[in-house]
XYZ file of C-alpha atoms in Angstrom:
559
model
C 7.850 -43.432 -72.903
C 6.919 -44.364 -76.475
C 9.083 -46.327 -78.529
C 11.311 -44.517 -81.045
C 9.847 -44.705 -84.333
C 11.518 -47.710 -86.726
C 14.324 -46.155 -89.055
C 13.633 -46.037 -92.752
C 15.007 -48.897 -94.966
C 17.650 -47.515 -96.648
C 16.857 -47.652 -100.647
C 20.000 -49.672 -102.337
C 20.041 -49.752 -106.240
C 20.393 -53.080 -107.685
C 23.686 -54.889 -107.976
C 25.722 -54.762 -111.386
C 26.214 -58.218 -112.882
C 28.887 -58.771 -115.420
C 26.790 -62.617 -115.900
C 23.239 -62.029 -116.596
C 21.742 -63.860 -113.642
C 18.551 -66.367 -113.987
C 19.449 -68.167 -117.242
C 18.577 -71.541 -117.237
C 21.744 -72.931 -118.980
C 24.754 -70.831 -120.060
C 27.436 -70.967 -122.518
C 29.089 -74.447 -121.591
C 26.502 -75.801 -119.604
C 24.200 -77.501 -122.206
C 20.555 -79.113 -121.563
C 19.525 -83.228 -121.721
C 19.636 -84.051 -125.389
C 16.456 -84.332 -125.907
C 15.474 -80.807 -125.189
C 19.012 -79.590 -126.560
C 17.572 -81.197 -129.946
C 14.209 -79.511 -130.161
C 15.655 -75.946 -128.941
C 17.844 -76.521 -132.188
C 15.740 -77.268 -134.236
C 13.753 -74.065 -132.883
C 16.623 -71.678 -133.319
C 16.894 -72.955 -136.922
C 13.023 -72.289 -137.602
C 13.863 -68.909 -136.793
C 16.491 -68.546 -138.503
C 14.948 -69.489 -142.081
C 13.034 -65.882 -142.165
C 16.089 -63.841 -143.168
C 17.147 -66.970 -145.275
C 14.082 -66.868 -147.405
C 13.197 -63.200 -147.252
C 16.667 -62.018 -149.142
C 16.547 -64.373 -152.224
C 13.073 -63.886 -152.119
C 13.550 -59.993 -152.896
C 16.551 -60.277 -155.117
C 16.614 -63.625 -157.309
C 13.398 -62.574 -159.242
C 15.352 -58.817 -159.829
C 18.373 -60.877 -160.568
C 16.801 -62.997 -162.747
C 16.377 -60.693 -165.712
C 14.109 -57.455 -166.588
C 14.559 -53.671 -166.603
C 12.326 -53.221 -163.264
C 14.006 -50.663 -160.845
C 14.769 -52.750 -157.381
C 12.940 -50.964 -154.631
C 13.894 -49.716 -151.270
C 15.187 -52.592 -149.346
C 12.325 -52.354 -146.434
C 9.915 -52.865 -149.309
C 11.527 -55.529 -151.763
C 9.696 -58.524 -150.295
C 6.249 -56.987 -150.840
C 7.339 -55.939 -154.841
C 8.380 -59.623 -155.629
C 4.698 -60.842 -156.066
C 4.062 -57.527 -158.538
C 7.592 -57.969 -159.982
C 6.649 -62.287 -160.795
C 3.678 -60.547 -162.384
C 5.563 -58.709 -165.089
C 6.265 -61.665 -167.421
C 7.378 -59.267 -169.887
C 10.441 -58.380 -168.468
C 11.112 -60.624 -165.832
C 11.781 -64.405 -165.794
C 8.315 -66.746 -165.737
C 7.459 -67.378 -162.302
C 8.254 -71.370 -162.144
C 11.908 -70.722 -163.555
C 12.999 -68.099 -160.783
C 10.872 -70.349 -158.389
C 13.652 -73.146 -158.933
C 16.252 -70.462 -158.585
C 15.119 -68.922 -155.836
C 15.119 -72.537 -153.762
C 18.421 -73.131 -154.964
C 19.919 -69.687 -153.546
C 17.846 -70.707 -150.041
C 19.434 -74.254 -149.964
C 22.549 -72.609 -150.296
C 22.589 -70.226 -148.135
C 20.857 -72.270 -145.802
C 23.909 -75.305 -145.869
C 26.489 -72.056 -145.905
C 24.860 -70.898 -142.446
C 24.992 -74.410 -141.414
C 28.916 -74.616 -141.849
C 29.723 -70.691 -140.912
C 27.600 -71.536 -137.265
C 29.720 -74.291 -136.940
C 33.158 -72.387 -137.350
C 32.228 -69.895 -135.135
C 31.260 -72.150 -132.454
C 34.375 -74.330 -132.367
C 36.684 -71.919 -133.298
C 35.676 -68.225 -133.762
C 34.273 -66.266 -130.207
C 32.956 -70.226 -129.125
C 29.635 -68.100 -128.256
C 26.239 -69.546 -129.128
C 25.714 -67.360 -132.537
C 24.032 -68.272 -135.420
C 25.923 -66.924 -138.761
C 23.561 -66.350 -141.374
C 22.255 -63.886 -144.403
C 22.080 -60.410 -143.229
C 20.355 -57.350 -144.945
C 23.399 -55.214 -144.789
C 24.675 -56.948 -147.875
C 21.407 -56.525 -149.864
C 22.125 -52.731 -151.543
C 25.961 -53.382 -152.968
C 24.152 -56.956 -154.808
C 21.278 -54.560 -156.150
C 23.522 -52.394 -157.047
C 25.574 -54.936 -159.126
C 21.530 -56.140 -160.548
C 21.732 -52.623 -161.944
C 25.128 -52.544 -163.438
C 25.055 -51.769 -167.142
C 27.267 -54.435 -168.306
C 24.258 -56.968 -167.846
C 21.749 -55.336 -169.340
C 22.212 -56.056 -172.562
C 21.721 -59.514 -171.618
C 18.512 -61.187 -173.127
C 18.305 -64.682 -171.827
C 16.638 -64.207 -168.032
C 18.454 -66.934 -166.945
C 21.970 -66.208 -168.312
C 21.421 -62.381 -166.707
C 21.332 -64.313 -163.455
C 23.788 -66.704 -164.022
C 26.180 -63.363 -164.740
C 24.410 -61.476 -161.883
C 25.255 -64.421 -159.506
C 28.786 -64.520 -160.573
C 29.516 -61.033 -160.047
C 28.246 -61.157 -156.658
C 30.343 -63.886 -155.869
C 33.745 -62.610 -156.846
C 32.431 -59.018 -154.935
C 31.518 -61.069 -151.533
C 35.414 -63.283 -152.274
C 37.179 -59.726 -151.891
C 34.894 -58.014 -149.579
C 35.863 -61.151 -147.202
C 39.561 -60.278 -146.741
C 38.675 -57.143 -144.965
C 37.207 -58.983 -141.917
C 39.662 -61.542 -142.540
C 42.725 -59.211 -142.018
C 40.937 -57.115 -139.309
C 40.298 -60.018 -137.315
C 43.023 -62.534 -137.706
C 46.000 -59.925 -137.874
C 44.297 -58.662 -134.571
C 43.508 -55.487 -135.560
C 39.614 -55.302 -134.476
C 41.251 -56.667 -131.085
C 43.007 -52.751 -130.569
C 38.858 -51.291 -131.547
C 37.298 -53.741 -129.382
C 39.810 -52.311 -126.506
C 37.967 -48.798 -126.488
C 34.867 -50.054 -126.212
C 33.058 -48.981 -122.811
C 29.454 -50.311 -121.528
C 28.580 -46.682 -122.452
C 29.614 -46.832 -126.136
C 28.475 -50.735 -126.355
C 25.264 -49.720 -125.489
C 23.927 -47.427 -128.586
C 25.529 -50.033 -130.609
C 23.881 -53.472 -129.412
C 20.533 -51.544 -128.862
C 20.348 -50.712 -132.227
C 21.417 -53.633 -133.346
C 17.702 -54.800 -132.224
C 15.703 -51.940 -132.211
C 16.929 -50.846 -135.456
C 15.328 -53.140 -137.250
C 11.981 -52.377 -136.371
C 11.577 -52.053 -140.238
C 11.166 -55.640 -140.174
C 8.820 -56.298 -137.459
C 4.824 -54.937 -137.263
C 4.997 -53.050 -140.877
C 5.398 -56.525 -142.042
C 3.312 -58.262 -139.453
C 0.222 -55.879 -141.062
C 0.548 -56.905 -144.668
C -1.673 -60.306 -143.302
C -2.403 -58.895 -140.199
C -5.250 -61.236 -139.582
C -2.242 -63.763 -138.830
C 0.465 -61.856 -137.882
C -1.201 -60.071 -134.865
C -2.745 -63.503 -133.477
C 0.733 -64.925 -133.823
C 2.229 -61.686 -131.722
C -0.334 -62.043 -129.093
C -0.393 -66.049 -128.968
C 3.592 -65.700 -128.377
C 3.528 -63.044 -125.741
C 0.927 -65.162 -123.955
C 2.853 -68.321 -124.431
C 6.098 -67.117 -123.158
C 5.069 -64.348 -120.633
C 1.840 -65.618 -118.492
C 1.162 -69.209 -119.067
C 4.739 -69.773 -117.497
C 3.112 -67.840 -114.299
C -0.284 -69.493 -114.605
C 1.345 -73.022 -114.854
C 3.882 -73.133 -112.948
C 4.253 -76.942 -113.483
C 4.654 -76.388 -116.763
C 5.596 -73.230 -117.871
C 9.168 -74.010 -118.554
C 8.036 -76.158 -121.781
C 5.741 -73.553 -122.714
C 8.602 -70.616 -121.979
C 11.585 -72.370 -124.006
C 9.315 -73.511 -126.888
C 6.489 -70.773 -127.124
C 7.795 -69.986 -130.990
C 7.436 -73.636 -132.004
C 3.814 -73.731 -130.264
C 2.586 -70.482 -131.777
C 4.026 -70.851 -135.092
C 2.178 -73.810 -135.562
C -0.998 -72.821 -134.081
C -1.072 -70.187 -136.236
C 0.109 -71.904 -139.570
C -2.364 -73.969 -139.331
C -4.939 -71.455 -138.528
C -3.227 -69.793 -141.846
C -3.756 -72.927 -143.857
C -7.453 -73.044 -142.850
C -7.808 -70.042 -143.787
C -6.373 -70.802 -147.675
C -8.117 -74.074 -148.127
C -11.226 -72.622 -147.303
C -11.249 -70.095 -149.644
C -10.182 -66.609 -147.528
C -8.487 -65.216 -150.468
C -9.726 -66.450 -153.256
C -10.451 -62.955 -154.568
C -7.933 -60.907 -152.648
C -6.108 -59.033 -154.647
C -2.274 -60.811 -155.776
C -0.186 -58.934 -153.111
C -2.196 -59.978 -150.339
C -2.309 -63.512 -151.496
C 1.451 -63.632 -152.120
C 1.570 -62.505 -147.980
C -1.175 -64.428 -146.345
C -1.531 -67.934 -148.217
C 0.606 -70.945 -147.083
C 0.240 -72.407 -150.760
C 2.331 -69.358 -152.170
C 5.517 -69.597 -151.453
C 6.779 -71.790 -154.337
C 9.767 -73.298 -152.538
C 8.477 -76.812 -152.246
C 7.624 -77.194 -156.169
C 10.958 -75.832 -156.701
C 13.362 -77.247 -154.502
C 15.128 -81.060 -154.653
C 15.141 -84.053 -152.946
C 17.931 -84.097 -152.739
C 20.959 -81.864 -153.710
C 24.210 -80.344 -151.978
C 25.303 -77.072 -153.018
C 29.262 -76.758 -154.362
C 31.596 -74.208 -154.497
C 31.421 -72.375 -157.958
C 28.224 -74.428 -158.957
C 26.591 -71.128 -160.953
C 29.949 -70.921 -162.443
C 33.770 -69.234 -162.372
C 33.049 -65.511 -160.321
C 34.060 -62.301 -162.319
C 35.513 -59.321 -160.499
C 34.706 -55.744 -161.377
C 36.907 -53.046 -158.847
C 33.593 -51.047 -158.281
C 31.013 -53.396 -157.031
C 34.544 -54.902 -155.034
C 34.773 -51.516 -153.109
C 31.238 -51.288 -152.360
C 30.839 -55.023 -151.034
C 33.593 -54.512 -148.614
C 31.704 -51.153 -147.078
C 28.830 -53.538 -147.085
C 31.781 -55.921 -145.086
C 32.642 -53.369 -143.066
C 29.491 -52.431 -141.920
C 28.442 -55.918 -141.264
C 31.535 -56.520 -139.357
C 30.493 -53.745 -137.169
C 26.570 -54.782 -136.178
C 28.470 -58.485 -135.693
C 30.109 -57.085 -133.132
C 27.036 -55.270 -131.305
C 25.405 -58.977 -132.085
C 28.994 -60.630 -130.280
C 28.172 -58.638 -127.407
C 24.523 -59.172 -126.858
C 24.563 -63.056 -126.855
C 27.840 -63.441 -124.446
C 25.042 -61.503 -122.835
C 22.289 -63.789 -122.922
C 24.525 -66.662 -122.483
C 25.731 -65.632 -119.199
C 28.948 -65.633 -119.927
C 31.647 -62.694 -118.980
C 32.242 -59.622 -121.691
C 34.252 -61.977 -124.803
C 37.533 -60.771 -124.228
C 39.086 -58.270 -127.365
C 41.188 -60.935 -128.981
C 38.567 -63.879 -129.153
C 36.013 -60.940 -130.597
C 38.703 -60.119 -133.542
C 38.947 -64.521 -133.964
C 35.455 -64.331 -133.957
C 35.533 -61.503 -136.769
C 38.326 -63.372 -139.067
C 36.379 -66.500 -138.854
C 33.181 -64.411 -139.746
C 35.285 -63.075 -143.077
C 35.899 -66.844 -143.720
C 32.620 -67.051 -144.017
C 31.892 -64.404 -146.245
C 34.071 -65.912 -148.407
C 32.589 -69.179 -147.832
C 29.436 -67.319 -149.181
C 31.322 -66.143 -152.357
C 32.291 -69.878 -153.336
C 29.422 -71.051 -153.141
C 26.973 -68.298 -154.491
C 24.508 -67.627 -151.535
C 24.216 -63.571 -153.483
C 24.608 -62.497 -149.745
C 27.124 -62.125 -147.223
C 27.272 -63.486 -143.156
C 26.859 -61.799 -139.992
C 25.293 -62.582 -136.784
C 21.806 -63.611 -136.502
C 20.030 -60.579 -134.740
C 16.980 -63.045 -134.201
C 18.653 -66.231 -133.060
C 20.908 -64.136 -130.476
C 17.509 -62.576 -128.968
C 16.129 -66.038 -129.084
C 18.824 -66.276 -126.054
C 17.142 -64.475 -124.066
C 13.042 -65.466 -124.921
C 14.399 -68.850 -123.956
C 16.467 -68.270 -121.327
C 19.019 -70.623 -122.382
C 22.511 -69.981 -123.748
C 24.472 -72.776 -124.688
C 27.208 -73.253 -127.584
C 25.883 -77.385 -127.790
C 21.895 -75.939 -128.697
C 23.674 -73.753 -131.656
C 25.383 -76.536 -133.205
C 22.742 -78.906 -133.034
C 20.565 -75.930 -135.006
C 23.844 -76.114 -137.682
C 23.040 -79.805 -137.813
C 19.302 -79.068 -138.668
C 20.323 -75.810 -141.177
C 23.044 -78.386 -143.384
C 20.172 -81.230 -143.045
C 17.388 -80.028 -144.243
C 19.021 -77.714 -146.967
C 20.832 -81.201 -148.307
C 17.020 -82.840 -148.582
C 15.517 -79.593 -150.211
C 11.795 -80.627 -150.386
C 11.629 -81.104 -146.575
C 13.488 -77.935 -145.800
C 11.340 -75.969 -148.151
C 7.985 -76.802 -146.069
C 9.682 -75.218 -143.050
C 10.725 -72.400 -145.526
C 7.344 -71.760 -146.898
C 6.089 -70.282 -143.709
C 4.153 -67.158 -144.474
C 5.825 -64.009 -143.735
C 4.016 -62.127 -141.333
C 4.469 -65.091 -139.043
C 8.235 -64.792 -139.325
C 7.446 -60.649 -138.827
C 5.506 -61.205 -135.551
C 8.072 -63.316 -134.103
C 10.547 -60.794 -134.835
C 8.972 -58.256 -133.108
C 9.723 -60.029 -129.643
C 13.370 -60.983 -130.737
C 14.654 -57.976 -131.831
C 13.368 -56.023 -128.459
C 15.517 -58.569 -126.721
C 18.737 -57.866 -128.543
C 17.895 -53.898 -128.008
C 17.304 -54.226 -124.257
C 20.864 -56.152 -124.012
C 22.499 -53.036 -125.140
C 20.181 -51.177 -122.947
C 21.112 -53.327 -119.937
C 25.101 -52.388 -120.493
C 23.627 -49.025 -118.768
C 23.799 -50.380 -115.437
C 27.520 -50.176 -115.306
C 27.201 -46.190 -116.136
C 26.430 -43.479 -114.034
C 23.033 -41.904 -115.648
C 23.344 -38.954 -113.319
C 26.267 -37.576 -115.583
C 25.717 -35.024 -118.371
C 28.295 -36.542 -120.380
C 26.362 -39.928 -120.646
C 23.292 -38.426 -120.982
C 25.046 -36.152 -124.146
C 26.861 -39.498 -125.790
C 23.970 -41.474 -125.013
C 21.121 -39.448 -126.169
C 23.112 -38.225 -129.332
C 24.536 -41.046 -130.633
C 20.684 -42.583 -130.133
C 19.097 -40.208 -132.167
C 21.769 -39.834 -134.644
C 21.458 -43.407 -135.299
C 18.061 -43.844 -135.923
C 17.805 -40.493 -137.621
C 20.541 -40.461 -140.182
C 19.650 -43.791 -141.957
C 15.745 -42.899 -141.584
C 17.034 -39.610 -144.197
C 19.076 -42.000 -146.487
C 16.215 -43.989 -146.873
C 13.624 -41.481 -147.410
C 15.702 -39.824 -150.059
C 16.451 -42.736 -152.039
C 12.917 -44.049 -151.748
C 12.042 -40.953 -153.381
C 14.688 -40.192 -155.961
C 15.161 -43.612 -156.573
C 18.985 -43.036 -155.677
C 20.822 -42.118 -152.390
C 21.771 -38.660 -151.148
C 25.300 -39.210 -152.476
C 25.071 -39.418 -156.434
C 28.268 -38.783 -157.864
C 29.513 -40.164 -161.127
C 30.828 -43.161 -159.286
C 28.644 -45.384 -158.640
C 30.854 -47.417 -156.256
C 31.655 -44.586 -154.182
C 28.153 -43.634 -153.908
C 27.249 -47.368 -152.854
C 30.143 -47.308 -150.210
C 28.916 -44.212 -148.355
C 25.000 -45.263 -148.991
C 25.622 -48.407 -147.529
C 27.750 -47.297 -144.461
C 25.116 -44.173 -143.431
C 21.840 -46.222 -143.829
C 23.216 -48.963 -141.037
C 21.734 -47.476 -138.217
C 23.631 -49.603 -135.427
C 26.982 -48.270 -137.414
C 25.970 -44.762 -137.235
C 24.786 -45.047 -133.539
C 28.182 -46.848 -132.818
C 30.464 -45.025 -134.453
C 29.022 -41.638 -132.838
C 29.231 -43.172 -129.294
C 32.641 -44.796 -129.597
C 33.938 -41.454 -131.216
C 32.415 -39.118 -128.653
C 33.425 -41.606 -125.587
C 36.700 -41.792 -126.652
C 37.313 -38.054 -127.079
C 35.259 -36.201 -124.826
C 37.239 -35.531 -121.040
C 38.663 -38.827 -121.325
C 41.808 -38.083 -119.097
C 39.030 -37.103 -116.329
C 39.078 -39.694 -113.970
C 34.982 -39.209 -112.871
C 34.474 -39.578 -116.892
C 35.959 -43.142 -116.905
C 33.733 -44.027 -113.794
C 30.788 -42.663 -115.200
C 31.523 -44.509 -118.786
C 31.771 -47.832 -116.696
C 35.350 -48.560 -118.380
C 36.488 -49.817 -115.034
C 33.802 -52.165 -115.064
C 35.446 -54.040 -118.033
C 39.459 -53.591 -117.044
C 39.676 -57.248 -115.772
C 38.042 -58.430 -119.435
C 40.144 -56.718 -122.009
C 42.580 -59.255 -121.922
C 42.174 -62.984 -121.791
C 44.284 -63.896 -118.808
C 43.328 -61.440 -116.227
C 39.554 -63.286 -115.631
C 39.877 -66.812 -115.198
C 36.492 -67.527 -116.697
C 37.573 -66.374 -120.381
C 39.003 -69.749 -120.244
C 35.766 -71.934 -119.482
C 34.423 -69.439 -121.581
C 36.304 -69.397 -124.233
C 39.575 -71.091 -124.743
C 39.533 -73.310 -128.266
C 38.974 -77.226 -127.790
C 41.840 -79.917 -128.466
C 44.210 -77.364 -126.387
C 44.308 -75.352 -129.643
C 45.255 -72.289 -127.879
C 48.677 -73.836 -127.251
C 48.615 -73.081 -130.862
C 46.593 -70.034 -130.760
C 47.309 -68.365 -128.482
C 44.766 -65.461 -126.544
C 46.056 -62.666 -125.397
């Protein structure tokens, strides 16, 4: 009699894991020194591209002229065409030493913000520094009327810098009364994997602006350093085992200077010598202009461009710009408790993590950085290229960011990496912030029509609301909102061309109306998944996690 045939293997789906498994070292468990210190000092290389890119765009508009600011995607590539018109605009060695101060500031500014929010805000390994959101309110205040009459380039930005400071001093008291009087904490509540999904996802993937439109304005660099990086950090570890952790956690520091290098060859021997001015401004290592401009030494001070001024207007619009920011920080929160392996940060140490943000913000205001905080999108998916998570790696990269912006001539040969370097590296570290948000689907059921509705919607919604903002006001030269009031127009341009707050705010919205007293709905959202998180005491990991040091929560309590 013949055997009876062997049964099928039953097909089980892999295992939700509220820790991401497989990271090397999470939140509180932090690597030898010595490779603690060079994965710091890696996190702040990254960090300098958003740091140099923003003044870069606005301290030559700020600096005097009548030349319209462009759309925001395309300010960087204007500057070199802007420096050319030195009929309107400041010569190119004075905004030069501007534009190194406004780096070294907002470089020390990360430096301390980083710091706060590791010892005291959500405790999670985030880098706080510039962020884009806060770019269109400060061009809008470039093109307010009272500073137009000014003739003196350098007054105009003197004025121009002021203004934004006293906008960024109010716009901070939003997130600081949100987050400190525990109001975000109630928000935060709602939140399901479903609706935190669309929002961290976007958070990375909507900034694809940013990555290979960038990466092919030198492409001749920017794709070798895309391919040297995937190679570096996705087969050599496979191909070497012996020694594919080194080239895993510090494939960014290889290929960036493989390829700057290669870049500098490339200059010295004459590669563009008779490209045209925009290409040279993008592809030479000798363009820059940060190291002739910056210091030896010099540490920024509050109020050192002088006393802020305060207009209601540019107020109102800043703290849209605040809002929105505070937002995306949260979506950035999110993904690197992620990455870190630690457990979902509970609702109340997210809103201490936002009213710490808003002291940073106003941080930003005292000392004149012409741009507000949030979390670094880049640094958080640096997390996860790395594989390592830990809070002591962060502030050793705050060490490096207050170091090297006090001696300004060393921190401005770091800075003066050419763009589309910065651009390639992006386009790996934003994917990894967008496939965080993605991963929250795990804890959803897919095979629901209601996720696949919120989901789908809020998705498309989110990239396709901001992608009409920006096409209309790259066109008209204003947004779709053009009222008489120019700081209402600002407010609701600002808000709609975030794509991770329209993407949010549709999911949370939908999630928290549609069926949500149908008990299969709540299951299929994944909100049980995240019951034992939404308060402090009901996981005991919060506390390793997050609990303040020097038993401060015996002052401060959690809830």
């Amino acid at each position: 009699m013949a055997a009876p045939a062997p049964k099928q293997e039953e097909l089980q789906p892999h295992p939700v894991k509220d820790q991401l498994p497989l990271v090397s070292y999470c939140l509180t468990s932090p690597p030898p020194w010595p490779e603690a210190i060079l994965l710091g000092f890696q996190h702040y290389l990254v960090m300098l591209g958003t740091t140099v890119i923003i003044p870069t765009a606005l301290v030559p508009q700020m600096g005097g002229g009548n030349v319209r600011p462009s759309l925001l995607s395309r300010a960087v590539s204007l500057c070199c065409l802007l420096r050319s018109l030195t009929g309107k605009l400041a010569p190119f060695s004075d905004w030069q030493e501007e534009k190194a101060r406004v780096i070294q500031t907002l470089l020390f500014v990360a430096g301390i913000n980083t710091l706060l929010q590791s010892f005291l805000g959500t405790r999670l390994p985030a880098v706080i520094g510039g962020s884009y959101t806060f770019v269109a309110p400060t061009i809008s205040i470039v093109l307010a009327g009272r500073y137009s009459g000014i003739a003196d380039p350098h007054e105009k930005f003197l004025r121009i810098m002021r203004g934004t400071q006293g906008a960024l001093i109010v716009a901070s008291t939003l997130q600081i009364i949100m987050g400190f009087s525990g109001l975000w904490r109630i928000v935060v509540r709602l939140l399901s994997p479903l609706s935190a999904a669309p929002l961290v996802a976007l958070v990375g993937f909507g900034l694809y602006e940013l990555g290979f439109p960038s990466v092919a304005k030198c492409v001749e660099i920017g794709l070798p350093q895309i391919l040297l990086l995937v190679a570096l950090s996705q087969y050599i570890p496979h191909m070497l085992p012996l020694v594919g952790t080194a080239f895993e956690r510090f494939a960014i520091t290889m290929s960036v200077a493989v390829v700057w290098l290669y870049a500098f060859f490339l200059t010295v021997g004459g590669a563009y010598k008779n490209a045209p001015p925009k290409t040279q401004f993008h592809c030479r290592t000798d363009r820059s202009g940060l190291v002739g401009g910056a210091p030896w030494i010099s540490v920024p001070y509050p109020f050192q461009w002088g006393a802020p001024t305060f207009d209601a207007g540019e107020c109102f619009a800043m703290m849209a710009a605040s809002f929105v920011a505070l937002v995306e920080s949260t979506g950035g929160f999110i993904a690197v408790s992620r990455y870190a392996s630690a457990t979902p940060c509970p609702p109340s140490v997210m809103s201490r993590g936002i009213g710490w943000q808003g002291v940073g913000i106003l941080l930003d205001g005292l000392f004149g950085t012409a741009n507000g905080s949030s979390v670094s999108v880049e640094n958080a998916g640096l997390l996860g290229l790395t594989r390592v998570g830990s809070r002591r790696v962060i502030q050793i990269s705050a060490g490096f960011m207050i170091f090297f912006s006090i001696l300004g001539k060393f921190g401005a040969v770091f800075a003066s990496i050419p763009g589309p370097i910065i651009a390639a590296i992006y386009c790996l570290l934003f994917a990894y912030v967008g496939m965080a948000g993605i991963g929250f689907l795990q804890f959803c059921n897919l095979n629901s029509f209601r996720t696949k509705f919120i989901l789908g919607f809020s998705l498309f919604m989110g990239l396709s609301v901001p992608q009409y903002f920006n096409e209309y006001t790259s066109v008209a030269g204003f947004g779709p909102v053009h009222t008489h009031a120019r700081w209402f127009n600002d407010m609701i341009n600002v808000v709609f061309s975030s794509k991770a707050f329209v993407g949010g705010a549709v999911a949370f919205f939908l999630d928290n109306t549609l069926h949500r007293r149908d008990g299969t709905a709540r299951k299929d959202r994944g909100h049980h998944f995240w019951d034992r998180f939404r308060s402090f005491k009901t996981d005991p990991r919060s506390e390793e996690f997050y609990s303040l040091p020097f038993n401060l929560n015996k002052f401060f309590p959690s809830f």
